[in-house]
Amino acid sequence: MKTLAFCFAFFALGAPAQAQRTVIHADRVLDGRGGTLHNVTIVVEGSRIARIETAQAGRFPADYELGTLTLLPGLIDGHSHLAWYFNRKGRLHTSDDGDTPAESILAAAGNAYATLLAGFTTVQSPGSPEDKDLRDWIASGAIPGPRVLTSLEPLSDARLSPDSLRLLVRERKKQGADLIKIFASKSIREGGAATMSAEQMDAMCGEARAQGLRTLVHAHSTESMERAIHAGCTQIEHGVFATDSVLAEMAAKKVYFDPQCGLVFHNYLDNRAKYDGIGNYNAEGFAAMERAIPLAQNVFRRAMATRYLKVVFGTDAVAGAHGRNAEELVCRVKEGKQTPMKAIISATSLAAEALGMQTTIGTIAPGYEADIIGVDGDASADITALQRVRFVMKGGKVYSVLPRR
Ligand SMILES: [Zn+2]
């Protein structure tokens, strides 16, 4: 009886002595902040990194000897729609296609697993109501997947008054949203013009700030981007028509920018037959997306050249793109002229900062969550190494160990 009481007291204090220890060794570690370490032993206790030792081989015998793999923090995708999938007919799932809720959530769980195996240990979804259950089931450890943050249903109805929009922000918070997603402009398939007024933007981003929530804003036209910046919104997505002055303004106001280079466009074009004829996925919409590719890559290169602008990583992964997330990083380096190390930082420590999680994820250092991936090749020299993920650990748990090819 006494022993039992002692045990309870011990657990109540969160006794670290009980944590399971896992030791990993590899020749090279990229820490996610731009640093490179060699001959590294990482000691993981429970879900966290307890210590890191270099050139001390043997002190802690490795449970996972990963040799020439390069280790880096689990990647973070700031914009992924896990709930989007192709249905049994091979078409984009829509709410009226006859799929059952069970089919839809299983498809989302499959997308989450594919994303995790591709080395992405955290994603932000902007967003769908079903994200909440997916987020919570993954967090419980019941199913494999990346850590999920979600906006739940986005705010997109420009007919609503500023007061009604404020109410919606508070409602999302009550429903359990981690952030607020706002559509400030039309889709690129419809020209991308501003939909929300300055007053509406001020109301949504102002209320979210008051509630302690970040705001992620879909905006293409310069007008819609400027309204988001002036409203104090946290981050702007896409921005295909961003001018140099808008980019400079974002940098001055410390607004994060997440432009896309290629994956989202190429995925739509690769899977055209599966989208064609649904909503604005029509001839005009596809032509607009094809025209947008060079514009988007031009914006990306100008964003790279804008001093102090925080360019973060987000793919806008939809049906067909889950598990291919790293293709966007390859595009950013090859077409967007980002250095591989900067691309890696944008998807690790900087991405974590944009999520407000810079003290827990996105960096390989003692005290951080043990989100660690291993890739075949030196990703800081060859970004395509991120497409050869051979080891995935999230929160101290190993999900995948593959042989080198
Ligand atoms: Zn999106």
PDB file of N, CA and C in Angstrom, residues 134-232:
ATOM      1  N   LEU A 134      -9.463  14.604 -36.340  1.00  0.00           N
ATOM      2  CA  LEU A 134      -8.193  14.083 -36.845  1.00  0.00           C
ATOM      3  C   LEU A 134      -7.046  14.535 -35.944  1.00  0.00           C
ATOM      4  N   ARG A 135      -7.013  15.857 -35.651  1.00  0.00           N
ATOM      5  CA  ARG A 135      -5.980  16.429 -34.770  1.00  0.00           C
ATOM      6  C   ARG A 135      -5.962  15.707 -33.427  1.00  0.00           C
ATOM      7  N   ASP A 136      -7.142  15.542 -32.839  1.00  0.00           N
ATOM      8  CA  ASP A 136      -7.212  14.995 -31.483  1.00  0.00           C
ATOM      9  C   ASP A 136      -6.876  13.503 -31.437  1.00  0.00           C
ATOM     10  N   TRP A 137      -7.267  12.745 -32.465  1.00  0.00           N
ATOM     11  CA  TRP A 137      -6.952  11.305 -32.486  1.00  0.00           C
ATOM     12  C   TRP A 137      -5.471  11.085 -32.709  1.00  0.00           C
ATOM     13  N   ILE A 138      -4.864  11.898 -33.566  1.00  0.00           N
ATOM     14  CA  ILE A 138      -3.416  11.778 -33.767  1.00  0.00           C
ATOM     15  C   ILE A 138      -2.701  12.149 -32.473  1.00  0.00           C
ATOM     16  N   ALA A 139      -3.139  13.245 -31.844  1.00  0.00           N
ATOM     17  CA  ALA A 139      -2.489  13.704 -30.601  1.00  0.00           C
ATOM     18  C   ALA A 139      -2.593  12.650 -29.492  1.00  0.00           C
ATOM     19  N   SER A 140      -3.666  11.875 -29.495  1.00  0.00           N
ATOM     20  CA  SER A 140      -3.836  10.848 -28.456  1.00  0.00           C
ATOM     21  C   SER A 140      -2.900   9.661 -28.671  1.00  0.00           C
ATOM     22  N   GLY A 141      -2.295   9.579 -29.873  1.00  0.00           N
ATOM     23  CA  GLY A 141      -1.406   8.458 -30.178  1.00  0.00           C
ATOM     24  C   GLY A 141      -2.141   7.275 -30.786  1.00  0.00           C
ATOM     25  N   ALA A 142      -3.460   7.400 -30.965  1.00  0.00           N
ATOM     26  CA  ALA A 142      -4.257   6.272 -31.465  1.00  0.00           C
ATOM     27  C   ALA A 142      -3.992   5.984 -32.941  1.00  0.00           C
ATOM     28  N   ILE A 143      -3.715   7.015 -33.732  1.00  0.00           N
ATOM     29  CA  ILE A 143      -3.397   6.799 -35.151  1.00  0.00           C
ATOM     30  C   ILE A 143      -2.154   7.608 -35.513  1.00  0.00           C
ATOM     31  N   PRO A 144      -1.384   7.129 -36.517  1.00  0.00           N
ATOM     32  CA  PRO A 144      -0.162   7.856 -36.879  1.00  0.00           C
ATOM     33  C   PRO A 144      -0.479   9.073 -37.744  1.00  0.00           C
ATOM     34  N   GLY A 145       0.275  10.137 -37.536  1.00  0.00           N
ATOM     35  CA  GLY A 145       0.097  11.335 -38.357  1.00  0.00           C
ATOM     36  C   GLY A 145       0.919  12.462 -37.790  1.00  0.00           C
ATOM     37  N   PRO A 146       1.032  13.549 -38.546  1.00  0.00           N
ATOM     38  CA  PRO A 146       1.745  14.709 -38.013  1.00  0.00           C
ATOM     39  C   PRO A 146       0.902  15.408 -36.958  1.00  0.00           C
ATOM     40  N   ARG A 147       1.552  16.176 -36.117  1.00  0.00           N
ATOM     41  CA  ARG A 147       0.864  17.088 -35.205  1.00  0.00           C
ATOM     42  C   ARG A 147       0.033  18.018 -36.095  1.00  0.00           C
ATOM     43  N   VAL A 148      -1.239  18.225 -35.770  1.00  0.00           N
ATOM     44  CA  VAL A 148      -2.104  19.050 -36.625  1.00  0.00           C
ATOM     45  C   VAL A 148      -2.562  20.293 -35.868  1.00  0.00           C
ATOM     46  N   LEU A 149      -2.441  21.444 -36.515  1.00  0.00           N
ATOM     47  CA  LEU A 149      -3.084  22.662 -36.023  1.00  0.00           C
ATOM     48  C   LEU A 149      -4.119  23.029 -37.078  1.00  0.00           C
ATOM     49  N   THR A 150      -5.293  23.484 -36.638  1.00  0.00           N
ATOM     50  CA  THR A 150      -6.344  23.761 -37.622  1.00  0.00           C
ATOM     51  C   THR A 150      -7.144  25.016 -37.313  1.00  0.00           C
ATOM     52  N   SER A 151      -7.615  25.632 -38.404  1.00  0.00           N
ATOM     53  CA  SER A 151      -8.503  26.800 -38.281  1.00  0.00           C
ATOM     54  C   SER A 151      -9.960  26.366 -38.227  1.00  0.00           C
ATOM     55  N   LEU A 152     -10.203  25.034 -38.418  1.00  0.00           N
ATOM     56  CA  LEU A 152     -11.574  24.548 -38.655  1.00  0.00           C
ATOM     57  C   LEU A 152     -12.125  25.309 -39.872  1.00  0.00           C
ATOM     58  N   GLU A 153     -13.428  25.550 -39.943  1.00  0.00           N
ATOM     59  CA  GLU A 153     -14.014  26.189 -41.134  1.00  0.00           C
ATOM     60  C   GLU A 153     -13.468  27.623 -41.324  1.00  0.00           C
ATOM     61  N   PRO A 154     -12.934  27.934 -42.511  1.00  0.00           N
ATOM     62  CA  PRO A 154     -12.426  29.296 -42.753  1.00  0.00           C
ATOM     63  C   PRO A 154     -13.541  30.346 -42.754  1.00  0.00           C
ATOM     64  N   LEU A 155     -13.153  31.613 -42.583  1.00  0.00           N
ATOM     65  CA  LEU A 155     -14.095  32.730 -42.682  1.00  0.00           C
ATOM     66  C   LEU A 155     -13.988  33.281 -44.105  1.00  0.00           C
ATOM     67  N   SER A 156     -15.091  33.189 -44.864  1.00  0.00           N
ATOM     68  CA  SER A 156     -14.998  33.572 -46.273  1.00  0.00           C
ATOM     69  C   SER A 156     -16.191  34.379 -46.774  1.00  0.00           C
ATOM     70  N   ASP A 157     -17.245  34.531 -45.947  1.00  0.00           N
ATOM     71  CA  ASP A 157     -18.470  35.173 -46.425  1.00  0.00           C
ATOM     72  C   ASP A 157     -18.357  36.694 -46.319  1.00  0.00           C
ATOM     73  N   ALA A 158     -18.082  37.344 -47.459  1.00  0.00           N
ATOM     74  CA  ALA A 158     -17.870  38.797 -47.484  1.00  0.00           C
ATOM     75  C   ALA A 158     -19.167  39.590 -47.337  1.00  0.00           C
ATOM     76  N   ARG A 159     -20.312  38.876 -47.281  1.00  0.00           N
ATOM     77  CA  ARG A 159     -21.582  39.592 -47.069  1.00  0.00           C
ATOM     78  C   ARG A 159     -21.820  39.870 -45.586  1.00  0.00           C
ATOM     79  N   LEU A 160     -21.022  39.262 -44.718  1.00  0.00           N
ATOM     80  CA  LEU A 160     -21.234  39.431 -43.271  1.00  0.00           C
ATOM     81  C   LEU A 160     -20.686  40.771 -42.782  1.00  0.00           C
ATOM     82  N   SER A 161     -21.358  41.337 -41.797  1.00  0.00           N
ATOM     83  CA  SER A 161     -20.925  42.618 -41.218  1.00  0.00           C
ATOM     84  C   SER A 161     -19.676  42.387 -40.373  1.00  0.00           C
ATOM     85  N   PRO A 162     -18.909  43.464 -40.103  1.00  0.00           N
ATOM     86  CA  PRO A 162     -17.751  43.313 -39.213  1.00  0.00           C
ATOM     87  C   PRO A 162     -18.126  42.682 -37.867  1.00  0.00           C
ATOM     88  N   ASP A 163     -19.286  43.067 -37.304  1.00  0.00           N
ATOM     89  CA  ASP A 163     -19.695  42.488 -36.017  1.00  0.00           C
ATOM     90  C   ASP A 163     -19.968  40.990 -36.119  1.00  0.00           C
ATOM     91  N   SER A 164     -20.616  40.579 -37.228  1.00  0.00           N
ATOM     92  CA  SER A 164     -20.893  39.147 -37.406  1.00  0.00           C
ATOM     93  C   SER A 164     -19.595  38.376 -37.572  1.00  0.00           C
ATOM     94  N   LEU A 165     -18.622  38.987 -38.241  1.00  0.00           N
ATOM     95  CA  LEU A 165     -17.331  38.317 -38.442  1.00  0.00           C
ATOM     96  C   LEU A 165     -16.590  38.164 -37.105  1.00  0.00           C
ATOM     97  N   ARG A 166     -16.681  39.202 -36.271  1.00  0.00           N
ATOM     98  CA  ARG A 166     -16.071  39.113 -34.923  1.00  0.00           C
ATOM     99  C   ARG A 166     -16.680  37.948 -34.137  1.00  0.00           C
ATOM    100  N   LEU A 167     -17.995  37.823 -34.260  1.00  0.00           N
ATOM    101  CA  LEU A 167     -18.717  36.748 -33.575  1.00  0.00           C
ATOM    102  C   LEU A 167     -18.219  35.378 -34.055  1.00  0.00           C
ATOM    103  N   LEU A 168     -18.004  35.282 -35.371  1.00  0.00           N
ATOM    104  CA  LEU A 168     -17.520  34.017 -35.952  1.00  0.00           C
ATOM    105  C   LEU A 168     -16.133  33.655 -35.421  1.00  0.00           C
ATOM    106  N   VAL A 169     -15.275  34.677 -35.270  1.00  0.00           N
ATOM    107  CA  VAL A 169     -13.929  34.432 -34.725  1.00  0.00           C
ATOM    108  C   VAL A 169     -14.054  33.813 -33.332  1.00  0.00           C
ATOM    109  N   ARG A 170     -14.930  34.405 -32.512  1.00  0.00           N
ATOM    110  CA  ARG A 170     -15.110  33.883 -31.142  1.00  0.00           C
ATOM    111  C   ARG A 170     -15.718  32.477 -31.164  1.00  0.00           C
ATOM    112  N   GLU A 171     -16.616  32.251 -32.132  1.00  0.00           N
ATOM    113  CA  GLU A 171     -17.228  30.920 -32.254  1.00  0.00           C
ATOM    114  C   GLU A 171     -16.169  29.861 -32.599  1.00  0.00           C
ATOM    115  N   ARG A 172     -15.277  30.185 -33.556  1.00  0.00           N
ATOM    116  CA  ARG A 172     -14.207  29.238 -33.913  1.00  0.00           C
ATOM    117  C   ARG A 172     -13.354  28.914 -32.698  1.00  0.00           C
ATOM    118  N   LYS A 173     -13.059  29.946 -31.896  1.00  0.00           N
ATOM    119  CA  LYS A 173     -12.236  29.700 -30.707  1.00  0.00           C
ATOM    120  C   LYS A 173     -12.945  28.705 -29.784  1.00  0.00           C
ATOM    121  N   LYS A 174     -14.241  28.912 -29.579  1.00  0.00           N
ATOM    122  CA  LYS A 174     -15.028  27.994 -28.720  1.00  0.00           C
ATOM    123  C   LYS A 174     -15.029  26.579 -29.281  1.00  0.00           C
ATOM    124  N   GLN A 175     -15.051  26.491 -30.632  1.00  0.00           N
ATOM    125  CA  GLN A 175     -15.076  25.168 -31.275  1.00  0.00           C
ATOM    126  C   GLN A 175     -13.723  24.456 -31.192  1.00  0.00           C
ATOM    127  N   GLY A 176     -12.673  25.201 -30.784  1.00  0.00           N
ATOM    128  CA  GLY A 176     -11.367  24.564 -30.609  1.00  0.00           C
ATOM    129  C   GLY A 176     -10.354  24.858 -31.702  1.00  0.00           C
ATOM    130  N   ALA A 177     -10.583  25.923 -32.486  1.00  0.00           N
ATOM    131  CA  ALA A 177      -9.617  26.266 -33.542  1.00  0.00           C
ATOM    132  C   ALA A 177      -8.296  26.734 -32.934  1.00  0.00           C
ATOM    133  N   ASP A 178      -7.187  26.395 -33.603  1.00  0.00           N
ATOM    134  CA  ASP A 178      -5.859  26.834 -33.157  1.00  0.00           C
ATOM    135  C   ASP A 178      -5.492  28.179 -33.764  1.00  0.00           C
ATOM    136  N   LEU A 179      -6.187  28.549 -34.837  1.00  0.00           N
ATOM    137  CA  LEU A 179      -5.917  29.797 -35.551  1.00  0.00           C
ATOM    138  C   LEU A 179      -7.165  30.136 -36.358  1.00  0.00           C
ATOM    139  N   ILE A 180      -7.163  31.318 -36.989  1.00  0.00           N
ATOM    140  CA  ILE A 180      -8.290  31.735 -37.832  1.00  0.00           C
ATOM    141  C   ILE A 180      -7.808  31.842 -39.275  1.00  0.00           C
ATOM    142  N   LYS A 181      -8.541  31.194 -40.210  1.00  0.00           N
ATOM    143  CA  LYS A 181      -8.221  31.311 -41.639  1.00  0.00           C
ATOM    144  C   LYS A 181      -9.247  32.241 -42.285  1.00  0.00           C
ATOM    145  N   ILE A 182      -8.723  33.176 -43.057  1.00  0.00           N
ATOM    146  CA  ILE A 182      -9.580  34.194 -43.687  1.00  0.00           C
ATOM    147  C   ILE A 182      -9.364  34.216 -45.193  1.00  0.00           C
ATOM    148  N   PHE A 183     -10.436  34.238 -45.957  1.00  0.00           N
ATOM    149  CA  PHE A 183     -10.326  34.484 -47.393  1.00  0.00           C
ATOM    150  C   PHE A 183     -10.536  35.979 -47.627  1.00  0.00           C
ATOM    151  N   ALA A 184      -9.463  36.682 -48.013  1.00  0.00           N
ATOM    152  CA  ALA A 184      -9.539  38.129 -48.242  1.00  0.00           C
ATOM    153  C   ALA A 184      -9.658  38.452 -49.717  1.00  0.00           C
ATOM    154  N   SER A 185      -9.425  37.427 -50.566  1.00  0.00           N
ATOM    155  CA  SER A 185      -9.547  37.634 -52.014  1.00  0.00           C
ATOM    156  C   SER A 185     -10.148  36.390 -52.642  1.00  0.00           C
ATOM    157  N   LYS A 186     -10.529  36.548 -53.911  1.00  0.00           N
ATOM    158  CA  LYS A 186     -11.027  35.395 -54.655  1.00  0.00           C
ATOM    159  C   LYS A 186      -9.883  34.421 -54.921  1.00  0.00           C
ATOM    160  N   SER A 187     -10.266  33.232 -55.389  1.00  0.00           N
ATOM    161  CA  SER A 187      -9.292  32.219 -55.788  1.00  0.00           C
ATOM    162  C   SER A 187      -8.515  32.728 -57.009  1.00  0.00           C
ATOM    163  N   ILE A 188      -7.329  32.157 -57.224  1.00  0.00           N
ATOM    164  CA  ILE A 188      -6.546  32.532 -58.413  1.00  0.00           C
ATOM    165  C   ILE A 188      -7.303  32.108 -59.685  1.00  0.00           C
ATOM    166  N   ARG A 189      -8.167  31.080 -59.553  1.00  0.00           N
ATOM    167  CA  ARG A 189      -8.952  30.628 -60.716  1.00  0.00           C
ATOM    168  C   ARG A 189     -10.028  31.630 -61.107  1.00  0.00           C
ATOM    169  N   GLU A 190     -10.298  32.592 -60.186  1.00  0.00           N
ATOM    170  CA  GLU A 190     -11.317  33.619 -60.463  1.00  0.00           C
ATOM    171  C   GLU A 190     -10.704  35.012 -60.459  1.00  0.00           C
ATOM    172  N   GLY A 191      -9.383  35.093 -60.618  1.00  0.00           N
ATOM    173  CA  GLY A 191      -8.727  36.397 -60.770  1.00  0.00           C
ATOM    174  C   GLY A 191      -8.093  36.973 -59.520  1.00  0.00           C
ATOM    175  N   GLY A 192      -8.471  36.482 -58.320  1.00  0.00           N
ATOM    176  CA  GLY A 192      -7.778  36.881 -57.086  1.00  0.00           C
ATOM    177  C   GLY A 192      -8.075  38.269 -56.546  1.00  0.00           C
ATOM    178  N   ALA A 193      -9.195  38.923 -57.002  1.00  0.00           N
ATOM    179  CA  ALA A 193      -9.506  40.277 -56.513  1.00  0.00           C
ATOM    180  C   ALA A 193      -9.967  40.251 -55.056  1.00  0.00           C
ATOM    181  N   ALA A 194      -9.784  41.390 -54.363  1.00  0.00           N
ATOM    182  CA  ALA A 194     -10.189  41.508 -52.954  1.00  0.00           C
ATOM    183  C   ALA A 194     -11.683  41.251 -52.798  1.00  0.00           C
ATOM    184  N   THR A 195     -12.038  40.526 -51.738  1.00  0.00           N
ATOM    185  CA  THR A 195     -13.447  40.297 -51.436  1.00  0.00           C
ATOM    186  C   THR A 195     -13.834  41.003 -50.135  1.00  0.00           C
ATOM    187  N   MET A 196     -12.941  40.997 -49.149  1.00  0.00           N
ATOM    188  CA  MET A 196     -13.232  41.610 -47.850  1.00  0.00           C
ATOM    189  C   MET A 196     -12.774  43.081 -47.842  1.00  0.00           C
ATOM    190  N   SER A 197     -13.580  43.943 -47.208  1.00  0.00           N
ATOM    191  CA  SER A 197     -13.223  45.365 -47.079  1.00  0.00           C
ATOM    192  C   SER A 197     -12.178  45.532 -45.976  1.00  0.00           C
ATOM    193  N   ALA A 198     -11.609  46.741 -45.895  1.00  0.00           N
ATOM    194  CA  ALA A 198     -10.652  47.048 -44.824  1.00  0.00           C
ATOM    195  C   ALA A 198     -11.323  46.879 -43.453  1.00  0.00           C
ATOM    196  N   GLU A 199     -12.585  47.307 -43.336  1.00  0.00           N
ATOM    197  CA  GLU A 199     -13.301  47.214 -42.054  1.00  0.00           C
ATOM    198  C   GLU A 199     -13.482  45.746 -41.651  1.00  0.00           C
ATOM    199  N   GLN A 200     -13.811  44.909 -42.631  1.00  0.00           N
ATOM    200  CA  GLN A 200     -13.997  43.482 -42.327  1.00  0.00           C
ATOM    201  C   GLN A 200     -12.677  42.834 -41.902  1.00  0.00           C
ATOM    202  N   MET A 201     -11.594  43.191 -42.599  1.00  0.00           N
ATOM    203  CA  MET A 201     -10.281  42.632 -42.240  1.00  0.00           C
ATOM    204  C   MET A 201      -9.883  43.081 -40.838  1.00  0.00           C
ATOM    205  N   ASP A 202     -10.078  44.390 -40.548  1.00  0.00           N
ATOM    206  CA  ASP A 202      -9.745  44.914 -39.216  1.00  0.00           C
ATOM    207  C   ASP A 202     -10.521  44.156 -38.141  1.00  0.00           C
ATOM    208  N   ALA A 203     -11.800  43.893 -38.426  1.00  0.00           N
ATOM    209  CA  ALA A 203     -12.652  43.216 -37.439  1.00  0.00           C
ATOM    210  C   ALA A 203     -12.129  41.804 -37.168  1.00  0.00           C
ATOM    211  N   MET A 204     -11.842  41.042 -38.224  1.00  0.00           N
ATOM    212  CA  MET A 204     -11.433  39.638 -38.031  1.00  0.00           C
ATOM    213  C   MET A 204     -10.053  39.521 -37.391  1.00  0.00           C
ATOM    214  N   CYS A 205      -9.071  40.240 -37.941  1.00  0.00           N
ATOM    215  CA  CYS A 205      -7.713  40.100 -37.392  1.00  0.00           C
ATOM    216  C   CYS A 205      -7.612  40.756 -36.020  1.00  0.00           C
ATOM    217  N   GLY A 206      -8.381  41.847 -35.811  1.00  0.00           N
ATOM    218  CA  GLY A 206      -8.404  42.512 -34.502  1.00  0.00           C
ATOM    219  C   GLY A 206      -9.002  41.602 -33.436  1.00  0.00           C
ATOM    220  N   GLU A 207     -10.138  40.990 -33.759  1.00  0.00           N
ATOM    221  CA  GLU A 207     -10.805  40.105 -32.788  1.00  0.00           C
ATOM    222  C   GLU A 207      -9.941  38.871 -32.496  1.00  0.00           C
ATOM    223  N   ALA A 208      -9.337  38.313 -33.547  1.00  0.00           N
ATOM    224  CA  ALA A 208      -8.490  37.132 -33.347  1.00  0.00           C
ATOM    225  C   ALA A 208      -7.334  37.474 -32.401  1.00  0.00           C
ATOM    226  N   ARG A 209      -6.722  38.636 -32.623  1.00  0.00           N
ATOM    227  CA  ARG A 209      -5.606  39.066 -31.764  1.00  0.00           C
ATOM    228  C   ARG A 209      -6.083  39.180 -30.319  1.00  0.00           C
ATOM    229  N   ALA A 210      -7.263  39.785 -30.140  1.00  0.00           N
ATOM    230  CA  ALA A 210      -7.814  39.950 -28.792  1.00  0.00           C
ATOM    231  C   ALA A 210      -8.065  38.593 -28.135  1.00  0.00           C
ATOM    232  N   GLN A 211      -8.364  37.576 -28.958  1.00  0.00           N
ATOM    233  CA  GLN A 211      -8.646  36.221 -28.440  1.00  0.00           C
ATOM    234  C   GLN A 211      -7.377  35.378 -28.353  1.00  0.00           C
ATOM    235  N   GLY A 212      -6.235  35.968 -28.723  1.00  0.00           N
ATOM    236  CA  GLY A 212      -4.969  35.232 -28.659  1.00  0.00           C
ATOM    237  C   GLY A 212      -4.784  34.221 -29.773  1.00  0.00           C
ATOM    238  N   LEU A 213      -5.451  34.458 -30.923  1.00  0.00           N
ATOM    239  CA  LEU A 213      -5.314  33.541 -32.060  1.00  0.00           C
ATOM    240  C   LEU A 213      -4.585  34.209 -33.223  1.00  0.00           C
ATOM    241  N   ARG A 214      -3.765  33.424 -33.913  1.00  0.00           N
ATOM    242  CA  ARG A 214      -3.093  33.902 -35.134  1.00  0.00           C
ATOM    243  C   ARG A 214      -4.090  33.914 -36.294  1.00  0.00           C
ATOM    244  N   THR A 215      -3.760  34.717 -37.334  1.00  0.00           N
ATOM    245  CA  THR A 215      -4.624  34.770 -38.520  1.00  0.00           C
ATOM    246  C   THR A 215      -3.813  34.447 -39.773  1.00  0.00           C
ATOM    247  N   LEU A 216      -4.373  33.558 -40.587  1.00  0.00           N
ATOM    248  CA  LEU A 216      -3.753  33.130 -41.834  1.00  0.00           C
ATOM    249  C   LEU A 216      -4.679  33.620 -42.950  1.00  0.00           C
ATOM    250  N   VAL A 217      -4.141  34.476 -43.827  1.00  0.00           N
ATOM    251  CA  VAL A 217      -4.999  35.156 -44.804  1.00  0.00           C
ATOM    252  C   VAL A 217      -4.689  34.744 -46.236  1.00  0.00           C
ATOM    253  N   HIS A 218      -5.697  34.201 -46.921  1.00  0.00           N
ATOM    254  CA  HIS A 218      -5.598  33.906 -48.349  1.00  0.00           C
ATOM    255  C   HIS A 218      -5.769  35.232 -49.089  1.00  0.00           C
ATOM    256  N   ALA A 219      -4.744  35.674 -49.840  1.00  0.00           N
ATOM    257  CA  ALA A 219      -4.828  36.951 -50.564  1.00  0.00           C
ATOM    258  C   ALA A 219      -3.953  36.910 -51.807  1.00  0.00           C
ATOM    259  N   HIS A 220      -4.503  37.350 -52.913  1.00  0.00           N
ATOM    260  CA  HIS A 220      -3.731  37.404 -54.168  1.00  0.00           C
ATOM    261  C   HIS A 220      -3.484  38.832 -54.642  1.00  0.00           C
ATOM    262  N   SER A 221      -4.527  39.667 -54.708  1.00  0.00           N
ATOM    263  CA  SER A 221      -4.361  41.023 -55.244  1.00  0.00           C
ATOM    264  C   SER A 221      -3.593  41.886 -54.248  1.00  0.00           C
ATOM    265  N   THR A 222      -2.961  42.949 -54.741  1.00  0.00           N
ATOM    266  CA  THR A 222      -2.207  43.843 -53.853  1.00  0.00           C
ATOM    267  C   THR A 222      -3.153  44.484 -52.836  1.00  0.00           C
ATOM    268  N   GLU A 223      -4.373  44.848 -53.307  1.00  0.00           N
ATOM    269  CA  GLU A 223      -5.340  45.479 -52.405  1.00  0.00           C
ATOM    270  C   GLU A 223      -5.669  44.563 -51.217  1.00  0.00           C
ATOM    271  N   SER A 224      -5.938  43.284 -51.508  1.00  0.00           N
ATOM    272  CA  SER A 224      -6.295  42.359 -50.428  1.00  0.00           C
ATOM    273  C   SER A 224      -5.121  42.130 -49.482  1.00  0.00           C
ATOM    274  N   MET A 225      -3.892  42.110 -50.039  1.00  0.00           N
ATOM    275  CA  MET A 225      -2.714  41.909 -49.187  1.00  0.00           C
ATOM    276  C   MET A 225      -2.498  43.131 -48.288  1.00  0.00           C
ATOM    277  N   GLU A 226      -2.665  44.327 -48.880  1.00  0.00           N
ATOM    278  CA  GLU A 226      -2.475  45.552 -48.079  1.00  0.00           C
ATOM    279  C   GLU A 226      -3.472  45.632 -46.928  1.00  0.00           C
ATOM    280  N   ARG A 227      -4.720  45.254 -47.209  1.00  0.00           N
ATOM    281  CA  ARG A 227      -5.732  45.283 -46.139  1.00  0.00           C
ATOM    282  C   ARG A 227      -5.348  44.322 -45.011  1.00  0.00           C
ATOM    283  N   ALA A 228      -4.793  43.165 -45.382  1.00  0.00           N
ATOM    284  CA  ALA A 228      -4.370  42.186 -44.355  1.00  0.00           C
ATOM    285  C   ALA A 228      -3.212  42.743 -43.527  1.00  0.00           C
ATOM    286  N   ILE A 229      -2.278  43.396 -44.204  1.00  0.00           N
ATOM    287  CA  ILE A 229      -1.115  43.968 -43.490  1.00  0.00           C
ATOM    288  C   ILE A 229      -1.578  45.059 -42.527  1.00  0.00           C
ATOM    289  N   HIS A 230      -2.426  45.965 -43.038  1.00  0.00           N
ATOM    290  CA  HIS A 230      -2.887  47.082 -42.196  1.00  0.00           C
ATOM    291  C   HIS A 230      -3.745  46.599 -41.029  1.00  0.00           C
ATOM    292  N   ALA A 231      -4.431  45.463 -41.207  1.00  0.00           N
ATOM    293  CA  ALA A 231      -5.290  44.928 -40.140  1.00  0.00           C
ATOM    294  C   ALA A 231      -4.469  44.177 -39.088  1.00  0.00           C
ATOM    295  N   GLY A 232      -3.159  44.048 -39.314  1.00  0.00           N
ATOM    296  CA  GLY A 232      -2.316  43.360 -38.330  1.00  0.00           C
ATOM    297  C   GLY A 232      -2.482  41.856 -38.348  1.00  0.00           C
TER     298      GLY A 232
END
